[in-house]
Tab-separated table of N, CA, C and O in Angstrom:
chain	number	residue	atom	x	y	z
G	98	TYR	N	0.826	-1.196	0.000
G	98	TYR	CA	0.000	0.000	0.000
G	98	TYR	C	0.869	1.258	0.000
G	98	TYR	O	0.584	2.205	-0.705
G	99	ALA	N	1.917	1.248	0.796
G	99	ALA	CA	2.777	2.436	0.916
G	99	ALA	C	3.395	2.815	-0.421
G	99	ALA	O	3.577	3.996	-0.697
G	100	LYS	N	3.707	1.837	-1.257
G	100	LYS	CA	4.322	2.130	-2.550
G	100	LYS	C	3.291	2.510	-3.608
G	100	LYS	O	3.615	3.174	-4.578
G	101	SER	N	2.037	2.096	-3.427
G	101	SER	CA	1.032	2.320	-4.462
G	101	SER	C	0.237	3.612	-4.267
G	101	SER	O	-0.441	4.056	-5.181
G	102	ILE	N	0.315	4.208	-3.101
G	102	ILE	CA	-0.479	5.406	-2.820
G	102	ILE	C	0.147	6.639	-3.464
G	102	ILE	O	1.359	6.756	-3.553
G	103	THR	N	-0.710	7.525	-3.931
G	103	THR	CA	-0.251	8.800	-4.465
G	103	THR	C	-0.520	9.861	-3.405
G	103	THR	O	-1.676	10.179	-3.113
G	104	LEU	N	0.535	10.356	-2.818
G	104	LEU	CA	0.382	11.367	-1.773
G	104	LEU	C	0.257	12.750	-2.386
G	104	LEU	O	0.913	13.065	-3.378
G	105	THR	N	-0.596	13.546	-1.767
G	105	THR	CA	-0.761	14.940	-2.156
G	105	THR	C	-0.758	15.778	-0.884
G	105	THR	O	-0.880	15.243	0.219
G	106	VAL	N	-0.660	17.069	-1.047
G	106	VAL	CA	-0.736	17.964	0.106
G	106	VAL	C	-2.082	17.787	0.806
G	106	VAL	O	-2.172	17.842	2.031
G	107	ASP	N	-3.129	17.512	0.030
G	107	ASP	CA	-4.473	17.370	0.590
G	107	ASP	C	-4.685	16.074	1.365
G	107	ASP	O	-5.458	16.046	2.316
G	108	ASN	N	-4.012	14.983	0.981
G	108	ASN	CA	-4.274	13.706	1.654
G	108	ASN	C	-3.152	13.224	2.568
G	108	ASN	O	-3.294	12.219	3.252
G	109	MET	N	-2.027	13.919	2.580
G	109	MET	CA	-0.880	13.408	3.332
G	109	MET	C	-1.131	13.368	4.833
G	109	MET	O	-0.710	12.439	5.505
G	110	LEU	N	-1.851	14.331	5.386
G	110	LEU	CA	-2.091	14.332	6.826
G	110	LEU	C	-3.003	13.173	7.238
G	110	LEU	O	-2.753	12.507	8.246
G	111	ASP	N	-4.036	12.896	6.438
G	111	ASP	CA	-4.910	11.749	6.726
G	111	ASP	C	-4.117	10.454	6.693
G	111	ASP	O	-4.302	9.586	7.544
G	112	ASN	N	-3.233	10.323	5.715
G	112	ASN	CA	-2.408	9.120	5.618
G	112	ASN	C	-1.426	9.014	6.776
G	112	ASN	O	-1.170	7.924	7.290
G	113	LEU	N	-0.886	10.130	7.213
G	113	LEU	CA	0.038	10.128	8.343
G	113	LEU	C	-0.667	9.693	9.623
G	113	LEU	O	-0.168	8.834	10.359
G	114	LEU	N	-1.830	10.254	9.881
G	114	LEU	CA	-2.584	9.892	11.084
G	114	LEU	C	-3.047	8.440	11.029
G	114	LEU	O	-3.020	7.735	12.035
G	115	TYR	N	-3.447	7.973	9.852
G	115	TYR	CA	-3.836	6.577	9.682
G	115	TYR	C	-2.651	5.649	9.953
G	115	TYR	O	-2.761	4.675	10.686
G	116	ALA	N	-1.508	5.971	9.359
G	116	ALA	CA	-0.308	5.152	9.544
G	116	ALA	C	0.091	5.087	11.009
G	116	ALA	O	0.471	4.026	11.504
G	117	ASP	N	-0.020	6.204	11.703
G	117	ASP	CA	0.327	6.225	13.124
G	117	ASP	C	-0.663	5.399	13.936
G	117	ASP	O	-0.267	4.608	14.787
G	118	ALA	N	-1.953	5.554	13.646
G	118	ALA	CA	-2.986	4.835	14.398
G	118	ALA	C	-2.915	3.325	14.187
G	118	ALA	O	-3.165	2.558	15.110
G	119	LYS	N	-2.557	2.904	12.987
G	119	LYS	CA	-2.517	1.472	12.654
G	119	LYS	C	-1.125	0.879	12.762
G	119	LYS	O	-0.918	-0.289	12.434
G	120	ASN	N	-0.154	1.679	13.216
G	120	ASN	CA	1.215	1.216	13.397
G	120	ASN	C	1.821	0.704	12.086
G	120	ASN	O	2.461	-0.333	12.053
G	121	CYS	N	1.581	1.452	11.010
G	121	CYS	CA	2.115	1.118	9.682
G	121	CYS	C	3.415	1.887	9.472
G	121	CYS	O	3.410	3.008	8.935
G	122	ALA	N	4.516	1.290	9.884
G	122	ALA	CA	5.803	1.983	9.867
G	122	ALA	C	6.237	2.411	8.466
G	122	ALA	O	6.757	3.507	8.279
G	123	LEU	N	6.025	1.551	7.473
G	123	LEU	CA	6.448	1.907	6.112
G	123	LEU	C	5.640	3.075	5.553
G	123	LEU	O	6.202	3.986	4.948
G	124	LEU	N	4.321	3.046	5.739
G	124	LEU	CA	3.486	4.145	5.257
G	124	LEU	C	3.854	5.442	5.965
G	124	LEU	O	3.972	6.496	5.339
G	125	LYS	N	4.075	5.363	7.257
G	125	LYS	CA	4.461	6.548	8.022
G	125	LYS	C	5.764	7.131	7.493
G	125	LYS	O	5.899	8.345	7.324
G	126	GLU	N	6.711	6.275	7.179
G	126	GLU	CA	7.990	6.730	6.644
G	126	GLU	C	7.811	7.389	5.275
G	126	GLU	O	8.415	8.433	4.991
G	127	VAL	N	6.967	6.817	4.429
G	127	VAL	CA	6.708	7.386	3.105
G	127	VAL	C	6.093	8.779	3.232
G	127	VAL	O	6.483	9.712	2.536
G	128	VAL	N	5.134	8.919	4.151
G	128	VAL	CA	4.493	10.226	4.348
G	128	VAL	C	5.499	11.236	4.903
G	128	VAL	O	5.539	12.393	4.464
G	129	MET	N	6.333	10.816	5.842
G	129	MET	CA	7.342	11.715	6.397
G	129	MET	C	8.320	12.177	5.313
G	129	MET	O	8.691	13.353	5.256
G	130	ASP	N	8.716	11.263	4.449
G	130	ASP	CA	9.600	11.634	3.335
G	130	ASP	C	8.905	12.638	2.416
G	130	ASP	O	9.528	13.580	1.932
G	131	PHE	N	7.607	12.436	2.187
G	131	PHE	CA	6.836	13.369	1.362
G	131	PHE	C	6.821	14.760	2.004
G	131	PHE	O	6.994	15.767	1.320
G	132	ILE	N	6.637	14.811	3.315
G	132	ILE	CA	6.619	16.092	4.031
G	132	ILE	C	7.963	16.807	3.870
G	132	ILE	O	8.008	18.007	3.596
G	133	VAL	N	9.051	16.074	4.026
G	133	VAL	CA	10.383	16.665	3.897
G	133	VAL	C	10.598	17.192	2.478
G	133	VAL	O	11.100	18.301	2.284
G	134	GLU	N	10.201	16.408	1.486
G	134	GLU	CA	10.409	16.795	0.089
G	134	GLU	C	9.505	17.946	-0.361
G	134	GLU	O	9.846	18.688	-1.268
G	135	ASN	N	8.334	18.088	0.268
G	135	ASN	CA	7.341	19.061	-0.183
G	135	ASN	C	7.024	20.115	0.864
G	135	ASN	O	5.937	20.693	0.856
G	136	GLY	N	7.966	20.363	1.745
G	136	GLY	CA	7.750	21.295	2.851
G	136	GLY	C	7.247	22.661	2.430
G	136	GLY	O	6.343	23.220	3.052
G	137	ARG	N	7.798	23.197	1.363
G	137	ARG	CA	7.387	24.534	0.901
G	137	ARG	C	5.922	24.554	0.480
G	137	ARG	O	5.217	25.522	0.715
G	138	ASP	N	5.461	23.505	-0.168
G	138	ASP	CA	4.064	23.433	-0.602
G	138	ASP	C	3.113	23.218	0.575
G	138	ASP	O	1.965	23.638	0.526
G	139	ILE	N	3.609	22.565	1.612
G	139	ILE	CA	2.773	22.224	2.765
G	139	ILE	C	2.637	23.394	3.737
G	139	ILE	O	1.571	23.617	4.303
G	140	LEU	N	3.713	24.156	3.907
G	140	LEU	CA	3.703	25.279	4.855
G	140	LEU	C	2.539	26.229	4.585
G	140	LEU	O	2.332	26.674	3.462
G	141	GLY	N	1.787	26.513	5.618
G	141	GLY	CA	0.678	27.445	5.513
G	141	GLY	C	-0.602	26.853	4.945
G	141	GLY	O	-1.645	27.490	4.984
G	142	LYS	N	-0.533	25.637	4.414
G	142	LYS	CA	-1.708	25.006	3.820
G	142	LYS	C	-2.278	23.886	4.680
G	142	LYS	O	-3.426	23.517	4.523
G	143	VAL	N	-1.453	23.337	5.543
G	143	VAL	CA	-1.861	22.188	6.340
G	143	VAL	C	-1.632	22.498	7.814
G	143	VAL	O	-0.574	22.979	8.193
G	144	SER	N	-2.638	22.203	8.633
G	144	SER	CA	-2.508	22.379	10.079
G	144	SER	C	-2.067	21.053	10.704
G	144	SER	O	-2.660	20.009	10.438
G	145	PHE	N	-1.057	21.129	11.530
G	145	PHE	CA	-0.548	19.933	12.194
G	145	PHE	C	-1.023	19.851	13.653
G	145	PHE	O	-0.440	19.137	14.457
G	146	GLU	N	-2.085	20.547	13.969
G	146	GLU	CA	-2.605	20.580	15.343
G	146	GLU	C	-3.007	19.194	15.846
G	146	GLU	O	-2.860	18.899	17.024
G	147	ASP	N	-3.535	18.351	14.968
G	147	ASP	CA	-4.008	17.028	15.377
G	147	ASP	C	-2.917	15.960	15.357
G	147	ASP	O	-3.172	14.808	15.670
G	148	VAL	N	-1.720	16.351	14.972
G	148	VAL	CA	-0.623	15.391	14.899
G	148	VAL	C	0.028	15.261	16.275
G	148	VAL	O	0.418	16.257	16.872
G	149	PRO	N	0.131	14.026	16.772
G	149	PRO	CA	0.775	13.821	18.074
G	149	PRO	C	2.215	14.333	18.080
G	149	PRO	O	2.947	14.173	17.096
G	150	GLY	N	2.603	14.936	19.169
G	150	GLY	CA	3.955	15.469	19.300
G	150	GLY	C	5.030	14.418	19.152
G	150	GLY	O	6.155	14.719	18.752
G	151	SER	N	4.688	13.174	19.437
G	151	SER	CA	5.670	12.088	19.328
G	151	SER	C	6.150	11.884	17.892
G	151	SER	O	7.202	11.299	17.662
G	152	MET	N	5.400	12.386	16.921
G	152	MET	CA	5.815	12.234	15.529
G	152	MET	C	6.939	13.181	15.144
G	152	MET	O	7.520	13.050	14.066
G	153	MET	N	7.263	14.099	16.002
G	153	MET	CA	8.376	15.008	15.716
G	153	MET	C	9.681	14.234	15.547
G	153	MET	O	10.507	14.578	14.704
G	154	THR	N	9.852	13.187	16.315
G	154	THR	CA	11.046	12.354	16.191
G	154	THR	C	11.115	11.746	14.795
G	154	THR	O	12.170	11.734	14.161
G	155	ASP	N	9.977	11.255	14.311
G	155	ASP	CA	9.945	10.665	12.971
G	155	ASP	C	10.241	11.707	11.901
G	155	ASP	O	10.940	11.431	10.932
G	156	LEU	N	9.720	12.903	12.078
G	156	LEU	CA	9.966	13.967	11.111
G	156	LEU	C	11.438	14.382	11.115
G	156	LEU	O	12.053	14.543	10.069
G	157	LEU	N	12.010	14.510	12.301
G	157	LEU	CA	13.438	14.855	12.392
G	157	LEU	C	14.313	13.751	11.809
G	157	LEU	O	15.337	14.025	11.177
G	158	THR	N	13.898	12.508	11.991
G	158	THR	CA	14.631	11.388	11.404
G	158	THR	C	14.613	11.481	9.885
G	158	THR	O	15.647	11.318	9.223
G	159	ALA	N	13.441	11.769	9.324
G	159	ALA	CA	13.332	11.903	7.865
G	159	ALA	C	14.185	13.058	7.356
G	159	ALA	O	14.830	12.950	6.309
G	160	MET	N	14.205	14.154	8.097
G	160	MET	CA	15.009	15.301	7.694
G	160	MET	C	16.501	14.975	7.764
G	160	MET	O	17.272	15.334	6.877
G	161	THR	N	16.907	14.284	8.813
G	161	THR	CA	18.308	13.903	8.980
G	161	THR	C	18.726	12.905	7.911
G	161	THR	O	19.807	13.007	7.338
G	162	ARG	N	17.840	11.957	7.632
G	162	ARG	CA	18.132	10.936	6.629
G	162	ARG	C	18.345	11.570	5.256
G	162	ARG	O	19.171	11.117	4.475
G	163	LYS	N	17.618	12.644	4.979
G	163	LYS	CA	17.752	13.305	3.680
G	163	LYS	C	19.165	13.844	3.470
G	163	LYS	O	19.669	13.871	2.355
G	164	THR	N	19.818	14.233	4.551
G	164	THR	CA	21.162	14.787	4.431
G	164	THR	C	22.241	13.712	4.338
G	164	THR	O	23.373	14.019	3.987
G	165	LYS	N	21.885	12.476	4.660
G	165	LYS	CA	22.849	11.382	4.578
G	165	LYS	C	22.887	10.822	3.168
G	165	LYS	O	21.890	10.818	2.469
G	166	LYS	N	24.009	10.323	2.782
G	166	LYS	CA	24.168	9.766	1.437
G	166	LYS	C	23.427	8.448	1.283
G	166	LYS	O	22.650	8.262	0.384
G	167	ASP	N	23.699	7.481	2.183
G	167	ASP	CA	23.125	6.142	2.031
G	167	ASP	C	23.077	5.468	3.392
G	167	ASP	O	24.022	4.850	3.821
G	168	ASP	N	21.931	5.548	4.060
G	168	ASP	CA	21.834	4.981	5.402
G	168	ASP	C	21.855	3.461	5.405
G	168	ASP	O	22.198	2.845	6.391
G	169	ASP	N	21.492	2.809	4.295
G	169	ASP	CA	21.503	1.350	4.253
G	169	ASP	C	22.923	0.794	4.275
G	169	ASP	O	23.132	-0.361	4.563
G	170	SER	N	23.923	1.601	3.971
G	170	SER	CA	25.305	1.122	3.967
G	170	SER	C	26.007	1.412	5.287
G	170	SER	O	27.194	1.244	5.409
G	171	SER	N	25.244	1.842	6.286
G	171	SER	CA	25.859	2.133	7.585
G	171	SER	C	26.382	0.858	8.218
G	171	SER	O	25.997	-0.237	7.845
G	172	ASP	N	27.240	1.011	9.182
G	172	ASP	CA	27.846	-0.150	9.824
G	172	ASP	C	26.937	-0.777	10.870
G	172	ASP	O	27.339	-1.674	11.575
G	173	GLY	N	25.683	-0.340	10.968
G	173	GLY	CA	24.748	-0.921	11.909
G	173	GLY	C	24.654	-0.154	13.204
G	173	GLY	O	23.852	-0.476	14.053
G	174	CYS	N	25.466	0.845	13.391
G	174	CYS	CA	25.464	1.598	14.643
G	174	CYS	C	24.441	2.733	14.648
G	174	CYS	O	24.051	3.190	15.697
G	175	ASP	N	24.028	3.185	13.476
G	175	ASP	CA	23.153	4.337	13.403
G	175	ASP	C	21.715	3.917	13.103
G	175	ASP	O	21.126	4.313	12.103
G	176	TYR	N	21.141	3.098	13.980
G	176	TYR	CA	19.786	2.612	13.785
G	176	TYR	C	18.775	3.753	13.737
G	176	TYR	O	17.762	3.648	13.066
G	177	ASP	N	19.040	4.833	14.440
G	177	ASP	CA	18.080	5.922	14.561
G	177	ASP	C	17.736	6.590	13.237
G	177	ASP	O	16.654	7.153	13.097
G	178	THR	N	18.619	6.536	12.251
G	178	THR	CA	18.323	7.167	10.970
G	178	THR	C	18.108	6.162	9.838
G	178	THR	O	17.863	6.564	8.705
G	179	MET	N	18.155	4.886	10.143
G	179	MET	CA	17.926	3.873	9.109
G	179	MET	C	16.474	3.896	8.653
G	179	MET	O	15.577	4.194	9.423
G	180	ARG	N	16.273	3.542	7.401
G	180	ARG	CA	14.925	3.391	6.867
G	180	ARG	C	14.298	2.136	7.476
G	180	ARG	O	15.004	1.227	7.919
G	181	VAL	N	12.985	2.087	7.480
G	181	VAL	CA	12.263	0.948	8.048
G	181	VAL	C	12.682	-0.352	7.355
G	181	VAL	O	12.888	-1.375	8.011
G	182	SER	N	12.841	-0.318	6.042
G	182	SER	CA	13.241	-1.527	5.317
G	182	SER	C	14.612	-2.028	5.775
G	182	SER	O	14.837	-3.241	5.896
G	183	ALA	N	15.537	-1.122	6.049
G	183	ALA	CA	16.866	-1.515	6.527
G	183	ALA	C	16.795	-2.075	7.946
G	183	ALA	O	17.479	-3.047	8.273
G	184	LEU	N	15.952	-1.469	8.782
G	184	LEU	CA	15.765	-1.986	10.141
G	184	LEU	C	15.200	-3.404	10.094
G	184	LEU	O	15.668	-4.297	10.805
G	185	ARG	N	14.201	-3.602	9.237
G	185	ARG	CA	13.596	-4.936	9.114
G	185	ARG	C	14.600	-5.959	8.603
G	185	ARG	O	14.612	-7.107	9.044
G	186	LYS	N	15.447	-5.553	7.679
G	186	LYS	CA	16.476	-6.453	7.157
G	186	LYS	C	17.435	-6.866	8.270
G	186	LYS	O	17.774	-8.041	8.402
G	187	LYS	N	17.873	-5.903	9.064
G	187	LYS	CA	18.786	-6.202	10.185
G	187	LYS	C	18.115	-7.143	11.189
G	187	LYS	O	18.740	-8.071	11.699
G	188	LEU	N	16.830	-6.872	11.499
G	188	LEU	CA	16.097	-7.730	12.428
G	188	LEU	C	15.987	-9.156	11.885
G	188	LEU	O	16.192	-10.124	12.620
G	189	ASP	N	15.662	-9.267	10.606
G	189	ASP	CA	15.528	-10.578	9.981
G	189	ASP	C	16.848	-11.335	10.016
G	189	ASP	O	16.866	-12.538	10.295
G	190	GLU	N	17.939	-10.646	9.761
G	190	GLU	CA	19.260	-11.279	9.800
G	190	GLU	C	19.579	-11.842	11.179
G	190	GLU	O	20.302	-12.828	11.304
G	191	LYS	N	19.038	-11.210	12.215
G	191	LYS	CA	19.284	-11.662	13.588
G	191	LYS	C	18.208	-12.628	14.077
G	191	LYS	O	18.220	-13.052	15.224
G	192	GLY	N	17.226	-12.933	13.202
G	192	GLY	CA	16.150	-13.851	13.571
G	192	GLY	C	15.142	-13.237	14.532
G	192	GLY	O	14.485	-13.949	15.280
G	193	LEU	N	15.021	-11.908	14.497
G	193	LEU	CA	14.114	-11.203	15.395
G	193	LEU	C	12.836	-10.799	14.670
G	193	LEU	O	12.789	-10.771	13.437
G	194	ASN	N	11.809	-10.462	15.429
G	194	ASN	CA	10.525	-10.033	14.900
G	194	ASN	C	10.694	-8.744	14.093
G	194	ASN	O	11.258	-7.773	14.585
G	195	ILE	N	10.178	-8.732	12.879
G	195	ILE	CA	10.347	-7.562	12.012
G	195	ILE	C	9.142	-6.628	12.035
G	195	ILE	O	9.132	-5.620	11.332
G	196	ASP	N	8.130	-6.947	12.808
G	196	ASP	CA	6.942	-6.103	12.885
G	196	ASP	C	7.032	-5.135	14.051
G	196	ASP	O	7.784	-5.343	14.994
G	197	GLY	N	6.233	-4.079	13.967
G	197	GLY	CA	6.178	-3.115	15.057
G	197	GLY	C	6.551	-1.728	14.604
G	197	GLY	O	6.889	-1.494	13.438
G	198	SER	N	6.493	-0.828	15.539
G	198	SER	CA	6.820	0.557	15.235
G	198	SER	C	8.322	0.692	15.019
G	198	SER	O	9.112	-0.175	15.396
G	199	ARG	N	8.699	1.790	14.432
G	199	ARG	CA	10.110	2.106	14.217
G	199	ARG	C	10.871	2.059	15.534
G	199	ARG	O	11.957	1.501	15.627
G	200	GLU	N	10.274	2.650	16.575
G	200	GLU	CA	10.921	2.690	17.894
G	200	GLU	C	11.123	1.286	18.449
G	200	GLU	O	12.160	0.982	19.041
G	201	THR	N	10.136	0.404	18.248
G	201	THR	CA	10.235	-0.977	18.720
G	201	THR	C	11.349	-1.713	17.993
G	201	THR	O	12.130	-2.450	18.610
G	202	MET	N	11.431	-1.514	16.679
G	202	MET	CA	12.484	-2.168	15.904
G	202	MET	C	13.872	-1.715	16.350
G	202	MET	O	14.780	-2.520	16.511
G	203	ILE	N	14.032	-0.421	16.561
G	203	ILE	CA	15.318	0.120	16.995
G	203	ILE	C	15.687	-0.435	18.375
G	203	ILE	O	16.824	-0.857	18.603
G	204	ALA	N	14.706	-0.467	19.272
G	204	ALA	CA	14.963	-0.992	20.619
G	204	ALA	C	15.392	-2.460	20.563
G	204	ALA	O	16.340	-2.863	21.263
G	205	LEU	N	14.727	-3.260	19.736
G	205	LEU	CA	15.098	-4.664	19.597
G	205	LEU	C	16.518	-4.833	19.066
G	205	LEU	O	17.279	-5.667	19.560
G	206	LEU	N	16.873	-4.035	18.083
G	206	LEU	CA	18.227	-4.118	17.532
G	206	LEU	C	19.278	-3.698	18.552
G	206	LEU	O	20.337	-4.334	18.666
G	207	LYS	N	18.992	-2.667	19.291
G	207	LYS	CA	19.962	-2.221	20.306
G	207	LYS	C	20.096	-3.234	21.425
G	207	LYS	O	21.210	-3.465	21.936
G	208	GLU	N	19.000	-3.873	21.811
G	208	GLU	CA	19.042	-4.910	22.857
G	208	GLU	C	19.856	-6.115	22.406
G	208	GLU	O	20.478	-6.796	23.229
G	209	ASN	N	19.813	-6.413	21.130
G	209	ASN	CA	20.442	-7.620	20.608
G	209	ASN	C	21.724	-7.360	19.825
G	209	ASN	O	22.122	-8.152	18.990
G	210	SER	N	22.358	-6.243	20.096
G	210	SER	CA	23.630	-5.930	19.408
G	210	SER	C	24.799	-6.493	20.178
G	210	SER	O	24.813	-6.643	21.333
């Protein structure tokens, strides 16, 4: 679903809130990337009043990731900026559960490093 959806300024907030409510880490990451890429178009047009403050971490992660060249080639120490797909790959390699929120995946990897 995350790859097939067409995000717009008009629907991105609904998709973000849905992804957060249903714990859809990949969709949430896609929407966050859209926000980072389209910030100028979004500013002043979308109210973020209904967005939980806890999503600020996800937004900052997306912004930080944009400045990095290739987070998938990291040595495994920088879980905080890895994409969800890279986190899931690392979890799978260790035989750990690949489902859950981004925070849960990071915590599992740090516990099992």
